Structure formats: C-alpha cells, structure tokens
mmCIF file of C-alpha atoms in Angstrom:
data_model
loop_
_atom_site.group_PDB
_atom_site.id
_atom_site.type_symbol
_atom_site.label_atom_id
_atom_site.label_comp_id
_atom_site.label_asym_id
_atom_site.label_seq_id
_atom_site.Cartn_x
_atom_site.Cartn_y
_atom_site.Cartn_z
ATOM 1 C CA MET A 286 0.000 0.000 0.000
ATOM 2 C CA ILE A 287 1.021 3.645 -0.414
ATOM 3 C CA SER A 288 2.521 5.337 2.627
ATOM 4 C CA PRO A 289 -0.388 6.611 4.723
ATOM 5 C CA ASP A 290 1.400 9.862 5.529
ATOM 6 C CA ALA A 291 1.781 10.850 1.857
ATOM 7 C CA GLU A 292 0.106 14.228 1.419
ATOM 8 C CA ASP A 293 -0.711 13.745 -2.251
ATOM 9 C CA ARG A 294 -1.557 10.139 -3.035
ATOM 10 C CA ILE A 295 -2.185 9.124 -6.658
ATOM 11 C CA PRO A 296 -2.844 5.522 -7.744
ATOM 12 C CA VAL A 297 -1.183 6.078 -11.171
ATOM 13 C CA ALA A 298 0.723 9.224 -12.142
ATOM 14 C CA ILE A 299 1.056 9.506 -15.928
ATOM 15 C CA VAL A 300 4.018 11.345 -17.450
ATOM 16 C CA GLY A 301 2.834 12.933 -20.689
ATOM 17 C CA GLY A 302 -0.498 14.387 -21.745
ATOM 18 C CA GLY A 303 -0.476 13.523 -25.435
ATOM 19 C CA PRO A 304 -2.530 10.838 -27.205
ATOM 20 C CA ALA A 305 -0.845 7.995 -25.293
ATOM 21 C CA GLY A 306 -1.054 9.546 -21.833
ATOM 22 C CA MET A 307 -4.664 10.651 -22.158
ATOM 23 C CA ALA A 308 -5.702 7.267 -23.574
ATOM 24 C CA LEU A 309 -4.049 5.554 -20.614
ATOM 25 C CA ALA A 310 -5.847 7.785 -18.103
ATOM 26 C CA LEU A 311 -9.221 7.020 -19.685
ATOM 27 C CA ALA A 312 -8.526 3.285 -19.873
ATOM 28 C CA LEU A 313 -7.481 3.207 -16.214
ATOM 29 C CA GLN A 314 -10.649 5.012 -15.213
ATOM 30 C CA ARG A 315 -12.656 2.334 -17.017
ATOM 31 C CA ALA A 316 -10.666 -0.210 -14.988
ATOM 32 C CA GLY A 317 -11.505 1.469 -11.669
ATOM 33 C CA ILE A 318 -8.043 2.998 -11.196
ATOM 34 C CA GLY A 319 -7.552 6.699 -10.489
ATOM 35 C CA ALA A 320 -4.907 8.613 -12.421
ATOM 36 C CA ALA A 321 -3.476 12.093 -12.853
ATOM 37 C CA ILE A 322 -1.604 13.431 -15.877
ATOM 38 C CA PHE A 323 1.582 15.515 -15.670
ATOM 39 C CA ASP A 324 2.755 17.246 -18.838
ATOM 40 C CA ALA A 325 5.687 19.597 -19.356
ATOM 41 C CA ARG A 326 3.779 21.509 -22.054
ATOM 42 C CA GLU A 327 0.819 23.822 -22.029
ATOM 43 C CA GLN A 328 -2.494 22.011 -21.984
ATOM 44 C CA GLY A 329 -3.859 21.876 -25.519
ATOM 45 C CA ALA A 330 -0.407 21.964 -27.126
ATOM 46 C CA GLY A 331 -1.385 18.934 -29.183
ATOM 47 C CA ALA A 332 -3.955 20.995 -31.084
ATOM 48 C CA LYS A 333 -1.034 22.211 -33.222
ATOM 49 C CA ASP A 334 0.068 18.662 -34.133
ATOM 50 C CA SER A 335 0.061 18.456 -37.944
ATOM 51 C CA ARG A 336 0.635 14.696 -38.192
ATOM 52 C CA VAL A 337 -1.904 12.146 -39.344
ATOM 53 C CA LEU A 338 -2.221 8.772 -37.636
ATOM 54 C CA ALA A 339 -3.014 5.415 -39.204
ATOM 55 C CA LEU A 340 -5.430 3.684 -36.829
ATOM 56 C CA SER A 341 -6.275 0.009 -37.219
ATOM 57 C CA HIS A 342 -9.799 -1.356 -36.817
ATOM 58 C CA GLY A 343 -8.617 -2.783 -33.494
ATOM 59 C CA SER A 344 -7.607 0.721 -32.380
ATOM 60 C CA ARG A 345 -11.039 2.007 -33.362
ATOM 61 C CA GLN A 346 -12.569 -0.638 -31.063
ATOM 62 C CA THR A 347 -10.330 0.517 -28.202
ATOM 63 C CA LEU A 348 -11.192 4.186 -28.763
ATOM 64 C CA GLU A 349 -14.891 3.294 -28.889
ATOM 65 C CA TRP A 350 -14.480 1.469 -25.560
ATOM 66 C CA MET A 351 -12.976 4.685 -24.155
ATOM 67 C CA GLY A 352 -15.901 6.706 -25.514
ATOM 68 C CA VAL A 353 -13.878 9.012 -27.778
ATOM 69 C CA TRP A 354 -14.201 7.567 -31.284
ATOM 70 C CA SER A 355 -17.293 9.568 -32.245
ATOM 71 C CA GLY A 356 -15.278 12.777 -31.868
ATOM 72 C CA VAL A 357 -12.455 11.736 -34.207
ATOM 73 C CA ALA A 358 -12.522 12.951 -37.833
ATOM 74 C CA ALA A 359 -11.402 9.720 -39.487
ATOM 75 C CA THR A 360 -11.217 8.579 -43.121
ATOM 76 C CA PRO A 361 -11.806 4.819 -43.602
ATOM 77 C CA ILE A 362 -9.252 2.586 -45.322
ATOM 78 C CA THR A 363 -11.170 -0.106 -47.178
ATOM 79 C CA THR A 364 -8.296 -1.422 -49.311
ATOM 80 C CA ILE A 365 -4.520 -1.641 -48.897
ATOM 81 C CA HIS A 366 -2.543 -1.944 -52.130
ATOM 82 C CA ILE A 367 1.058 -3.172 -51.721
ATOM 83 C CA SER A 368 3.637 -3.160 -54.517
ATOM 84 C CA GLN A 369 7.310 -2.610 -55.240
ATOM 85 C CA ARG A 370 8.898 -0.243 -57.701
ATOM 86 C CA GLY A 371 10.962 -1.926 -60.404
ATOM 87 C CA GLY A 372 9.748 -5.442 -59.650
ATOM 88 C CA LEU A 373 6.851 -7.790 -60.227
ATOM 89 C CA GLY A 374 4.320 -8.758 -57.607
ATOM 90 C CA ARG A 375 1.605 -6.862 -55.833
ATOM 91 C CA THR A 376 -1.234 -7.652 -53.466
ATOM 92 C CA ARG A 377 -4.484 -6.086 -52.276
ATOM 93 C CA ILE A 378 -6.022 -6.556 -48.844
ATOM 94 C CA THR A 379 -9.673 -5.530 -48.556
ATOM 95 C CA ALA A 380 -11.985 -4.953 -45.622
ATOM 96 C CA ALA A 381 -14.758 -6.908 -47.363
ATOM 97 C CA GLU A 382 -12.797 -10.167 -47.392
ATOM 98 C CA HIS A 383 -12.413 -9.888 -43.604
ATOM 99 C CA GLY A 384 -15.995 -8.867 -42.909
ATOM 100 C CA LEU A 385 -15.009 -5.452 -41.567
ATOM 101 C CA PRO A 386 -16.337 -1.959 -42.329
ATOM 102 C CA ALA A 387 -12.720 -0.808 -42.758
ATOM 103 C CA LEU A 388 -9.215 -2.194 -42.284
ATOM 104 C CA GLY A 389 -8.233 1.017 -40.567
ATOM 105 C CA TYR A 390 -8.648 4.768 -40.529
ATOM 106 C CA VAL A 391 -6.575 7.877 -41.126
ATOM 107 C CA ALA A 392 -7.119 10.593 -38.546
ATOM 108 C CA PRO A 393 -5.475 13.963 -37.934
ATOM 109 C CA ALA A 394 -3.523 13.716 -34.691
ATOM 110 C CA ALA A 395 -5.025 17.042 -33.620
ATOM 111 C CA SER A 396 -8.565 15.642 -33.978
ATOM 112 C CA LEU A 397 -7.757 12.591 -31.858
ATOM 113 C CA ILE A 398 -6.004 14.737 -29.239
ATOM 114 C CA GLU A 399 -8.989 17.084 -29.053
ATOM 115 C CA ALA A 400 -11.429 14.160 -28.590
ATOM 116 C CA LEU A 401 -9.242 12.639 -25.874
ATOM 117 C CA GLY A 402 -8.881 16.023 -24.151
ATOM 118 C CA GLN A 403 -12.642 16.542 -24.069
ATOM 119 C CA ALA A 404 -13.114 13.074 -22.569
ATOM 120 C CA ILE A 405 -10.434 13.796 -19.943
ATOM 121 C CA ALA A 406 -12.187 17.037 -18.972
ATOM 122 C CA THR A 407 -15.611 15.356 -18.841
ATOM 123 C CA ALA A 408 -14.229 12.573 -16.657
ATOM 124 C CA GLY A 409 -12.620 15.075 -14.282
ATOM 125 C CA ILE A 410 -9.179 13.470 -14.567
ATOM 126 C CA PRO A 411 -6.552 15.901 -13.185
ATOM 127 C CA PHE A 412 -4.253 17.343 -15.860
ATOM 128 C CA HIS A 413 -1.193 19.203 -14.536
ATOM 129 C CA ALA A 414 0.195 21.344 -17.374
ATOM 130 C CA ARG A 415 3.679 22.925 -17.326
ATOM 131 C CA SER A 416 4.641 20.287 -14.761
ATOM 132 C CA PRO A 417 7.716 18.307 -15.842
ATOM 133 C CA VAL A 418 8.301 15.262 -13.635
ATOM 134 C CA GLU A 419 11.642 15.271 -11.821
ATOM 135 C CA GLY A 420 13.359 13.818 -8.778
ATOM 136 C CA ILE A 421 11.935 10.319 -9.176
ATOM 137 C CA ALA A 422 12.565 8.154 -6.106
ATOM 138 C CA PRO A 423 11.037 4.645 -5.923
ATOM 139 C CA ALA A 424 10.397 3.123 -2.503
ATOM 140 C CA SER A 425 8.965 -0.201 -1.387
ATOM 141 C CA ASP A 426 5.377 1.019 -1.101
ATOM 142 C CA HIS A 427 5.261 4.149 -3.307
ATOM 143 C CA ILE A 428 7.204 6.262 -5.774
ATOM 144 C CA ALA A 429 7.992 9.903 -4.996
ATOM 145 C CA PHE A 430 8.555 12.683 -7.522
ATOM 146 C CA THR A 431 8.210 16.418 -7.948
ATOM 147 C CA ALA A 432 6.242 18.244 -10.624
ATOM 148 C CA GLY A 433 5.659 21.964 -10.974
ATOM 149 C CA GLY A 434 7.546 22.550 -7.738
ATOM 150 C CA GLN A 435 5.251 20.258 -5.703
ATOM 151 C CA ALA A 436 5.998 16.864 -4.152
ATOM 152 C CA TYR A 437 3.826 13.858 -4.992
ATOM 153 C CA HIS A 438 3.604 10.194 -4.114
ATOM 154 C CA ALA A 439 2.062 7.542 -6.360
ATOM 155 C CA ALA A 440 1.658 3.805 -6.410
ATOM 156 C CA LEU A 441 2.832 3.692 -10.032
ATOM 157 C CA LEU A 442 4.535 6.126 -12.396
ATOM 158 C CA ALA A 443 3.651 5.506 -16.053
ATOM 159 C CA PHE A 444 5.771 7.097 -18.794
ATOM 160 C CA ALA A 445 3.462 7.439 -21.791
ATOM 161 C CA GLU A 446 4.986 10.082 -24.065
ATOM 162 C CA GLY A 447 8.304 11.282 -25.408
ATOM 163 C CA ALA A 448 11.190 9.320 -26.846
ATOM 164 C CA VAL A 449 12.826 6.185 -25.530
ATOM 165 C CA ASP A 450 15.304 7.207 -22.830
ATOM 166 C CA ALA A 451 18.785 6.798 -24.291
ATOM 167 C CA ALA A 452 20.169 6.149 -20.803
ATOM 168 C CA ALA A 453 18.003 3.026 -20.418
ATOM 169 C CA ALA A 454 18.912 -0.467 -21.591
ATOM 170 C CA THR A 455 17.829 -0.101 -25.209
ATOM 171 C CA ALA A 456 18.300 -1.584 -28.645
ATOM 172 C CA GLY A 457 17.711 -0.045 -32.021
ATOM 173 C CA ARG A 458 18.833 0.890 -35.468
ATOM 174 C CA ASP A 459 19.425 4.046 -37.501
ATOM 175 C CA TYR A 460 17.841 3.421 -40.903
ATOM 176 C CA GLY A 461 19.665 6.312 -42.557
ATOM 177 C CA GLN A 462 16.279 7.542 -43.793
ATOM 178 C CA HIS A 463 14.080 10.582 -43.323
ATOM 179 C CA ALA A 464 10.343 10.848 -43.961
ATOM 180 C CA VAL A 465 8.970 13.779 -45.934
ATOM 181 C CA LEU A 466 5.305 14.406 -45.116
ATOM 182 C CA CYS A 467 2.699 16.323 -47.103
ATOM 183 C CA ASP A 468 -0.810 16.134 -48.550
ATOM 184 C CA VAL A 469 -1.569 15.875 -52.264
ATOM 185 C CA HIS A 470 -4.616 15.484 -54.459
ATOM 186 C CA GLY A 471 -4.813 12.434 -56.698
ATOM 187 C CA LYS A 472 -6.852 11.518 -59.774
ATOM 188 C CA PRO A 473 -8.872 9.380 -59.825
ATOM 189 C CA GLY A 474 -9.967 9.743 -56.197
ATOM 190 C CA HIS A 475 -8.543 7.383 -53.595
ATOM 191 C CA ALA A 476 -11.860 5.514 -52.984
ATOM 192 C CA GLY A 477 -10.640 4.515 -49.529
ATOM 193 C CA CYS A 478 -7.451 2.866 -50.801
ATOM 194 C CA ALA A 479 -4.126 3.148 -48.955
ATOM 195 C CA TRP A 480 -1.020 2.538 -51.022
ATOM 196 C CA GLU A 481 2.249 1.075 -49.710
ATOM 197 C CA ARG A 482 4.851 1.284 -52.459
ATOM 198 C CA PHE A 483 8.300 -0.120 -51.676
ATOM 199 C CA THR A 484 11.207 1.559 -53.463
ATOM 200 C CA PRO A 485 14.993 1.224 -53.213
ATOM 201 C CA ASP A 486 14.995 4.538 -51.314
ATOM 202 C CA GLY A 487 12.465 3.295 -48.749
ATOM 203 C CA PRO A 488 8.695 2.819 -48.492
ATOM 204 C CA LEU A 489 6.306 5.364 -49.978
ATOM 205 C CA ALA A 490 2.878 5.451 -48.320
ATOM 206 C CA LEU A 491 -0.213 7.295 -49.539
ATOM 207 C CA LEU A 492 -3.111 7.305 -47.102
ATOM 208 C CA PRO A 493 -6.688 8.498 -47.761
ATOM 209 C CA HIS A 494 -7.197 11.707 -45.781
ATOM 210 C CA GLY A 495 -10.522 13.379 -46.497
ATOM 211 C CA GLU A 496 -10.509 14.204 -50.195
ATOM 212 C CA ARG A 497 -6.720 14.223 -50.234
ATOM 213 C CA LEU A 498 -3.885 11.737 -49.838
ATOM 214 C CA SER A 499 -1.427 11.980 -46.971
ATOM 215 C CA VAL A 500 2.081 11.174 -48.229
ATOM 216 C CA VAL A 501 4.909 9.581 -46.244
ATOM 217 C CA TYR A 502 7.890 9.701 -48.623
ATOM 218 C CA THR A 503 10.884 7.824 -47.202
ATOM 219 C CA CYS A 504 14.312 8.657 -48.572
ATOM 220 C CA ALA A 505 17.925 9.414 -47.720
ATOM 221 C CA PRO A 506 18.549 12.587 -45.655
ATOM 222 C CA SER A 507 20.216 14.296 -48.636
ATOM 223 C CA THR A 508 17.174 13.540 -50.798
ATOM 224 C CA ALA A 509 14.895 14.938 -48.095
ATOM 225 C CA ASP A 510 16.960 18.147 -48.184
ATOM 226 C CA LEU A 511 16.294 18.375 -51.911
ATOM 227 C CA LEU A 512 12.588 17.524 -51.686
ATOM 228 C CA LEU A 513 11.992 20.392 -49.278
ATOM 229 C CA THR A 514 13.605 22.910 -51.633
ATOM 230 C CA LEU A 515 11.850 21.850 -54.861
ATOM 231 C CA ASP A 516 8.952 23.909 -56.151
ATOM 232 C CA ASP A 517 5.558 22.196 -56.157
ATOM 233 C CA ALA A 518 5.699 21.071 -59.776
ATOM 234 C CA ALA A 519 9.159 19.562 -59.427
ATOM 235 C CA PHE A 520 8.207 17.798 -56.191
ATOM 236 C CA LEU A 521 5.064 16.318 -57.735
ATOM 237 C CA SER A 522 7.116 15.104 -60.700
ATOM 238 C CA ARG A 523 9.534 13.390 -58.317
ATOM 239 C CA LEU A 524 6.658 11.830 -56.362
ATOM 240 C CA GLN A 525 5.016 10.639 -59.584
ATOM 241 C CA ALA A 526 8.216 8.915 -60.674
ATOM 242 C CA GLN A 527 8.459 7.076 -57.335
ATOM 243 C CA PHE A 528 4.823 6.012 -57.268
ATOM 244 C CA GLY A 529 4.050 5.194 -60.891
ATOM 245 C CA ALA A 530 1.050 5.911 -63.087
ATOM 246 C CA ARG A 531 -1.847 4.471 -61.066
ATOM 247 C CA LEU A 532 -2.697 7.973 -59.790
ATOM 248 C CA ARG A 533 -1.912 11.452 -61.073
ATOM 249 C CA PHE A 534 -0.903 13.955 -58.401
ATOM 250 C CA SER A 535 -1.605 17.678 -58.047
ATOM 251 C CA ALA A 536 -1.890 20.470 -55.472
ATOM 252 C CA VAL A 537 0.741 19.519 -52.924
ATOM 253 C CA GLY A 538 0.503 21.097 -49.453
ATOM 254 C CA PRO A 539 3.307 22.176 -47.076
ATOM 255 C CA ARG A 540 6.134 19.657 -46.610
ATOM 256 C CA THR A 541 7.831 18.637 -43.357
ATOM 257 C CA ARG A 542 10.378 15.954 -42.474
ATOM 258 C CA PHE A 543 11.686 13.868 -39.588
ATOM 259 C CA PRO A 544 14.435 11.253 -39.191
ATOM 260 C CA LEU A 545 13.551 7.557 -38.966
ATOM 261 C CA GLY A 546 14.978 4.959 -36.652
ATOM 262 C CA LEU A 547 14.127 2.106 -34.348
ATOM 263 C CA ARG A 548 14.686 2.307 -30.612
ATOM 264 C CA TYR A 549 13.054 0.250 -27.921
ATOM 265 C CA ARG A 550 13.464 -0.526 -24.240
ATOM 266 C CA ARG A 551 14.418 -4.097 -23.456
ATOM 267 C CA GLN A 552 12.462 -3.887 -20.201
ATOM 268 C CA VAL A 553 9.206 -1.929 -20.030
ATOM 269 C CA THR A 554 8.785 -2.117 -16.251
ATOM 270 C CA GLY A 555 10.884 -1.069 -13.278
ATOM 271 C CA ASP A 556 10.469 -0.299 -9.596
ATOM 272 C CA ARG A 557 6.903 1.090 -9.534
ATOM 273 C CA GLN A 558 7.436 2.346 -13.084
ATOM 274 C CA VAL A 559 6.130 1.336 -16.500
ATOM 275 C CA TRP A 560 6.851 2.595 -20.014
ATOM 276 C CA LEU A 561 4.290 2.580 -22.857
ATOM 277 C CA GLY A 562 3.934 3.925 -26.381
ATOM 278 C CA ASN A 563 6.810 6.004 -27.724
ATOM 279 C CA ALA A 564 8.450 5.967 -24.300
ATOM 280 C CA ALA A 565 8.791 2.191 -24.710
ATOM 281 C CA GLN A 566 9.340 1.863 -28.457
ATOM 282 C CA THR A 567 9.757 4.171 -31.447
ATOM 283 C CA LEU A 568 9.130 2.433 -34.769
ATOM 284 C CA HIS A 569 9.563 3.174 -38.454
ATOM 285 C CA PRO A 570 6.199 4.399 -39.847
ATOM 286 C CA VAL A 571 6.013 1.582 -42.431
ATOM 287 C CA ALA A 572 2.666 -0.226 -42.000
ATOM 288 C CA GLY A 573 1.590 2.494 -39.517
ATOM 289 C CA GLN A 574 1.968 0.396 -36.372
ATOM 290 C CA GLY A 575 3.272 2.894 -33.777
ATOM 291 C CA TYR A 576 0.106 4.250 -32.139
ATOM 292 C CA ASN A 577 -1.756 0.982 -32.664
ATOM 293 C CA LEU A 578 0.890 -0.840 -30.642
ATOM 294 C CA CYS A 579 0.636 1.923 -28.030
ATOM 295 C CA LEU A 580 -3.108 1.397 -27.614
ATOM 296 C CA ARG A 581 -2.555 -2.325 -27.157
ATOM 297 C CA ASP A 582 -0.048 -1.468 -24.402
ATOM 298 C CA VAL A 583 -2.640 0.785 -22.800
ATOM 299 C CA ARG A 584 -5.483 -1.703 -22.927
ATOM 300 C CA MET A 585 -3.460 -4.565 -21.469
ATOM 301 C CA LEU A 586 -2.117 -2.454 -18.597
ATOM 302 C CA ALA A 587 -5.646 -1.323 -17.751
ATOM 303 C CA ARG A 588 -6.891 -4.909 -17.868
ATOM 304 C CA ILE A 589 -4.138 -6.186 -15.556
ATOM 305 C CA LEU A 590 -4.575 -3.322 -13.063
ATOM 306 C CA THR A 591 -8.379 -3.536 -12.927
ATOM 307 C CA ASP A 592 -9.503 -2.760 -9.335
ATOM 308 C CA ALA A 593 -5.947 -3.384 -8.051
ATOM 309 C CA PRO A 594 -5.443 -2.076 -4.481
ATOM 310 C CA ASP A 595 -1.793 -1.360 -5.349
ATOM 311 C CA PRO A 596 -1.246 -0.601 -9.079
ATOM 312 C CA GLY A 597 2.523 -0.588 -8.547
ATOM 313 C CA ASP A 598 2.637 -4.133 -7.199
ATOM 314 C CA PRO A 599 5.724 -5.873 -8.691
ATOM 315 C CA GLY A 600 3.730 -9.000 -9.502
ATOM 316 C CA LEU A 601 1.211 -7.045 -11.565
ATOM 317 C CA LEU A 602 3.980 -5.219 -13.422
ATOM 318 C CA ALA A 603 5.733 -8.524 -14.125
ATOM 319 C CA ARG A 604 2.484 -9.856 -15.599
ATOM 320 C CA TYR A 605 2.211 -6.787 -17.812
ATOM 321 C CA GLY A 606 5.807 -7.059 -19.043
ATOM 322 C CA ALA A 607 5.412 -10.755 -19.837
ATOM 323 C CA GLY A 608 2.014 -10.206 -21.434
ATOM 324 C CA ARG A 609 3.296 -7.546 -23.824
ATOM 325 C CA ARG A 610 6.519 -9.328 -24.796
ATOM 326 C CA ARG A 611 5.184 -11.324 -27.741
ATOM 327 C CA ASP A 612 3.182 -8.551 -29.383
ATOM 328 C CA ARG A 613 5.954 -5.984 -28.917
ATOM 329 C CA ALA A 614 8.661 -8.284 -30.297
ATOM 330 C CA GLY A 615 6.475 -9.374 -33.206
ATOM 331 C CA THR A 616 5.480 -5.841 -34.206
ATOM 332 C CA ILE A 617 9.014 -4.464 -33.836
ATOM 333 C CA GLY A 618 10.402 -7.359 -35.876
ATOM 334 C CA PHE A 619 7.677 -7.047 -38.514
ATOM 335 C CA THR A 620 8.263 -3.348 -39.194
ATOM 336 C CA ASP A 621 12.052 -3.639 -38.988
ATOM 337 C CA SER A 622 12.096 -6.546 -41.442
ATOM 338 C CA LEU A 623 9.870 -4.710 -43.920
ATOM 339 C CA VAL A 624 12.255 -1.746 -43.975
ATOM 340 C CA ARG A 625 15.448 -3.776 -44.285
ATOM 341 C CA ILE A 626 14.162 -6.301 -46.836
ATOM 342 C CA PHE A 627 12.414 -3.794 -49.107
ATOM 343 C CA SER A 628 14.701 -0.721 -48.930
ATOM 344 C CA ASN A 629 17.267 -1.885 -51.484
ATOM 345 C CA ASP A 630 17.627 -2.788 -55.152
ATOM 346 C CA ILE A 631 19.454 -6.113 -54.821
ATOM 347 C CA PRO A 632 18.235 -8.253 -57.769
ATOM 348 C CA LEU A 633 17.906 -11.512 -55.816
ATOM 349 C CA LEU A 634 15.915 -9.829 -53.055
ATOM 350 C CA ARG A 635 13.793 -7.964 -55.608
ATOM 351 C CA HIS A 636 12.733 -11.269 -57.169
ATOM 352 C CA ALA A 637 12.114 -12.824 -53.747
ATOM 353 C CA ARG A 638 9.976 -9.836 -52.744
ATOM 354 C CA GLY A 639 7.959 -10.180 -55.916
ATOM 355 C CA ALA A 640 7.391 -13.868 -55.205
ATOM 356 C CA GLY A 641 6.304 -13.013 -51.661
ATOM 357 C CA LEU A 642 3.814 -10.389 -52.844
ATOM 358 C CA LEU A 643 2.480 -12.822 -55.457
ATOM 359 C CA ALA A 644 2.044 -15.472 -52.749
ATOM 360 C CA LEU A 645 0.129 -12.985 -50.610
ATOM 361 C CA ASP A 646 -2.143 -12.228 -53.531
ATOM 362 C CA LEU A 647 -2.808 -15.894 -54.315
ATOM 363 C CA LEU A 648 -3.136 -17.308 -50.785
ATOM 364 C CA PRO A 649 -6.074 -15.871 -48.804
ATOM 365 C CA ALA A 650 -4.950 -17.576 -45.572
ATOM 366 C CA LEU A 651 -1.526 -15.926 -45.727
ATOM 367 C CA ARG A 652 -3.072 -12.570 -46.642
ATOM 368 C CA GLY A 653 -5.486 -12.952 -43.738
ATOM 369 C CA SER A 654 -2.625 -13.612 -41.326
ATOM 370 C CA VAL A 655 -0.882 -10.391 -42.371
ATOM 371 C CA ALA A 656 -4.145 -8.441 -42.122
ATOM 372 C CA ARG A 657 -4.907 -9.774 -38.635
ATOM 373 C CA ARG A 658 -1.444 -8.802 -37.420
ATOM 374 C CA MET A 659 -1.885 -5.263 -38.747
ATOM 375 C CA ILE A 660 -5.392 -4.935 -37.280
ATOM 376 C CA TRP A 661 -5.061 -6.599 -33.870
ATOM 377 C CA GLY A 662 -1.383 -7.319 -33.312
ATOM 378 C CA ILE A 663 -0.441 -10.764 -32.059
ATOM 379 C CA ARG A 664 -3.347 -12.270 -30.185
ATOM 380 C CA GLY A 665 -2.749 -13.793 -26.812
ATOM 381 C CA SER A 666 0.000 -11.292 -26.085
#
C-alpha cells in the first residue's frame, strides 16, 4: 500500500499528456483505477500537431471502448494496395474479405487529441500542465517525484509520451532515412485505398485523408533536403516517378520531415514504473503500427490493473511485461524486417519480394494472417 502519511496520493501518475497519456488515463478510469496526468507543455499543445495517424480497426474498437471515437474525424481505409517499384508482384487486402467496415482509418492527430482532451475534462481526470516530472525516487510502497515545484507520491509512475530514454537499456537501429510528409490530391480519387509502395529509397505510403492523400515519402537525408527545396511542380514530378502511373498527383501542401529509426526498451517495467507507447518503443512508420501498438499497451495495462489495491505491485507489473513481450517483439520485428528487406535494389531480393507479394495475392490464408497482425497485433500477447 502507499505510505499513509503521503500528502498527495495518486494511484497512477502519468508522465505525458499527449494521445498515449490521455488514452491511458481514460482506460485506467474504465478499470476502476484513479490517475493524474503531468505534462511539461501547455495544456492543448497537441492541437497544433500536424501529423496524421493510421489507426487500425482494433484501435477504433479501443477508442470506442474509451468513448472518444465519435469525436475523431477519421477517413476509412477499405483497401490496402502493396507493390514494389521496379519489380513484379503486388497484393491487395480488402476490408470486405475480412468482414469489416474498414481495415483502418486515417485521422489527424489534432482531432484525436482534441477528442481525448474533451473526454479527460468530462471525466474530471486531473491534468497538470507545465509540470515536468523530476526527482523520481522509488520506494517499497510508493514512488515519490516532484512536478511543478510540488511533491507527490504515487503507487505507479507511467511514462506514456516522449522518446525512448537513451540512458536506459535499449536496442535499435538508424535506418539512414528521413520521412517527408505532405498532402496531395490524386486523380482518380482514392476511394478509400491506402497505397504502400516499396522503393529502393524506402517505403512510400499514400493514405486516404478526407478528399486528399497523406504522403509519407521515405528517402535518404540528402534527398529529403532536396525535396523540401523543390517547387511544387518539381516535387510532384519526383513523387510521380516514385509512385508510378496508377494515380496522377496535383496540389501539394506544405512539406515537413523527420528522421527515422528504431529504438526500444528491453524492459518496459521497473520499480513502480512502466513505459508505454513512444516511451517504450519508437518504430519506423512503415505499415503504420506505432500508435496501434501503443493502444494495445494501454489496454493490457488497464486490464491487468483492474480494481488493483496497489497498481505498482511488482507481480502485476511482471504480468504486464510478460504479457506484452510477444506482441511488442512481433510488431518491432515485422516493421524492422519490412524496412530492411524492401529498402534496397538487390536483384535476388527484388525477385524474392515479388514472389512473396504474389504469394500474398494468391493465398487468402496468408493474406489474412498479415491483415490480422496489422489490425489486432499478435493475439494472446
């Protein structure tokens, strides 16, 4: 139990008030566990987030369970088209063949953050803005920390936002790639189709986003430098050459970039501490698995802590760490393998990739296995 003389007692203190931290607070409330959020930024800072998120159908189910899905402006993905530039083989995965309304959805991060924030306010969950967490000191029956100049005690401290701590026991890889992000218009319209086009420079993703397509153009850092300096016509010509002739692009929006790498914590629990989402693992955006994996982290932690008298109990945290091991390892390995196998122009690998894509197209059971992994992760994890 938490020390009875602690002046400020919190069952779970959550570090980070972005889409992971707020989702965790709501899930814990559903599980009968009180929580408070501590964020170093101003409250509402996420409203300026210009990213889009690829949400699986499984993530939609989780957000519906939290009561926030109806407030998210999401575009359905009904088909995923996968191909490689310069090689044979392609496959299509459809929602209809899996009996689903959509395989996934594309949502502006700002829309999701706003819906989560409204749910947090309605639920009365404390949100401490401009309160970076410092001075962390685990003890046998609580964990102490300071935030915003005030001392707190909690049963559990959950790190739900930010990057993987480089000082922790981590593993990872620098892919030597950057992602250039923008929106474009395509003709004919996208009709709910998401495109994953593998090129020697890296994967090129086009996601349906309202009437537009959201582009994730992976390339070398020097190429990203160039892409940001090109005028719109020259950029669209470059994008067209990478993608091919299935769509014709026009009206590109502002372009941004960020570096790509893999970093993950080997252990996601510690003394009255747990790490989830980007604080536990940062993935390459290929196949759009980052936030979906985060929500699976969140839901399992909430399930394990349901009605727990001491959320920081080492046995419960050990159960969580063991329960997430298979799904985390499988998703990290899946995305990492896609990047390394497809981001090259080695002839033997190009032919093998084409054979693999052809097999996916011809074998419904294999295609279904890939779809289930993308939608729900690895079951039983």
